[in-house]
Amino acid sequence: MNSSSWQKSGYSASNNECVEVRGCGEVVELRESDDPGTILGVDPATFLNLLESIKASGFDQYA
């Protein structure tokens, strides 16, 4: 992920209830759109593991 702009899923509602993600150097950053000042940074492997875990758990209802 090599983007400095925040991205969110196309399935997200327009009322600021979503998680946004962006690439920032060697770090993937995540934030909740209604609290943009709080940012969590993880390495790309950890982010990939998070996505795979979400999909495997059934929480990913749009996959």
mmCIF file of C-alpha atoms in Angstrom:
data_model
loop_
_atom_site.group_PDB
_atom_site.id
_atom_site.type_symbol
_atom_site.label_atom_id
_atom_site.label_comp_id
_atom_site.label_asym_id
_atom_site.label_seq_id
_atom_site.Cartn_x
_atom_site.Cartn_y
_atom_site.Cartn_z
ATOM 1 C CA MET A 1 0.000 0.000 0.000
ATOM 2 C CA ASN A 2 1.707 3.174 -1.183
ATOM 3 C CA SER A 3 -0.898 5.865 -0.690
ATOM 4 C CA SER A 4 -0.712 8.918 1.526
ATOM 5 C CA SER A 5 -4.441 9.635 1.263
ATOM 6 C CA TRP A 6 -6.976 7.983 3.548
ATOM 7 C CA GLN A 7 -9.141 5.300 1.936
ATOM 8 C CA LYS A 8 -12.306 3.602 3.095
ATOM 9 C CA SER A 9 -14.434 0.805 1.768
ATOM 10 C CA GLY A 10 -17.063 1.566 -0.830
ATOM 11 C CA TYR A 11 -19.460 -0.283 1.486
ATOM 12 C CA SER A 12 -18.985 2.327 4.229
ATOM 13 C CA ALA A 13 -21.858 4.582 5.149
ATOM 14 C CA SER A 14 -21.503 8.291 4.475
ATOM 15 C CA ASN A 15 -22.109 9.180 8.131
ATOM 16 C CA ASN A 16 -18.500 8.796 9.373
ATOM 17 C CA GLU A 17 -18.878 5.313 10.833
ATOM 18 C CA CYS A 18 -15.990 3.523 9.170
ATOM 19 C CA VAL A 19 -12.348 2.610 9.450
ATOM 20 C CA GLU A 20 -9.989 4.401 7.092
ATOM 21 C CA VAL A 21 -6.576 3.146 6.014
ATOM 22 C CA ARG A 22 -3.502 4.560 4.274
ATOM 23 C CA GLY A 23 0.069 3.617 3.549
ATOM 24 C CA CYS A 24 2.666 5.826 5.198
ATOM 25 C CA GLY A 25 6.186 4.729 4.321
ATOM 26 C CA GLU A 26 6.740 1.247 5.750
ATOM 27 C CA VAL A 27 3.650 1.513 7.978
ATOM 28 C CA VAL A 28 -0.059 0.963 7.362
ATOM 29 C CA GLU A 29 -2.111 3.471 9.354
ATOM 30 C CA LEU A 30 -5.706 2.979 10.479
ATOM 31 C CA ARG A 31 -8.155 5.394 12.055
ATOM 32 C CA GLU A 32 -11.851 5.613 12.768
ATOM 33 C CA SER A 33 -13.441 8.339 10.689
ATOM 34 C CA ASP A 34 -15.296 9.891 13.635
ATOM 35 C CA ASP A 35 -12.012 10.138 15.638
ATOM 36 C CA PRO A 36 -9.418 11.091 13.008
ATOM 37 C CA GLY A 37 -6.838 12.228 15.558
ATOM 38 C CA THR A 38 -6.271 8.713 16.873
ATOM 39 C CA ILE A 39 -4.130 6.719 14.443
ATOM 40 C CA LEU A 40 -2.890 3.152 14.804
ATOM 41 C CA GLY A 41 0.203 2.207 12.831
ATOM 42 C CA VAL A 42 1.134 -1.390 12.002
ATOM 43 C CA ASP A 43 3.555 -3.111 9.673
ATOM 44 C CA PRO A 44 2.107 -4.454 6.402
ATOM 45 C CA ALA A 45 2.340 -8.116 7.525
ATOM 46 C CA THR A 46 0.279 -7.382 10.635
ATOM 47 C CA PHE A 47 -2.308 -5.545 8.546
ATOM 48 C CA LEU A 48 -2.531 -8.478 6.129
ATOM 49 C CA ASN A 49 -3.004 -10.867 9.068
ATOM 50 C CA LEU A 50 -5.803 -8.628 10.372
ATOM 51 C CA LEU A 51 -7.600 -8.675 7.017
ATOM 52 C CA GLU A 52 -7.217 -12.449 6.683
ATOM 53 C CA SER A 53 -8.536 -12.955 10.222
ATOM 54 C CA ILE A 54 -11.554 -10.758 9.540
ATOM 55 C CA LYS A 55 -12.371 -12.660 6.357
ATOM 56 C CA ALA A 56 -11.901 -16.064 8.015
ATOM 57 C CA SER A 57 -14.147 -15.130 10.942
ATOM 58 C CA GLY A 58 -17.221 -14.293 8.891
ATOM 59 C CA PHE A 59 -17.171 -10.611 9.881
ATOM 60 C CA ASP A 60 -16.446 -9.749 6.260
ATOM 61 C CA GLN A 61 -20.035 -9.853 5.040
ATOM 62 C CA TYR A 62 -19.243 -8.282 1.645
ATOM 63 C CA ALA A 63 -16.433 -10.632 0.466
#
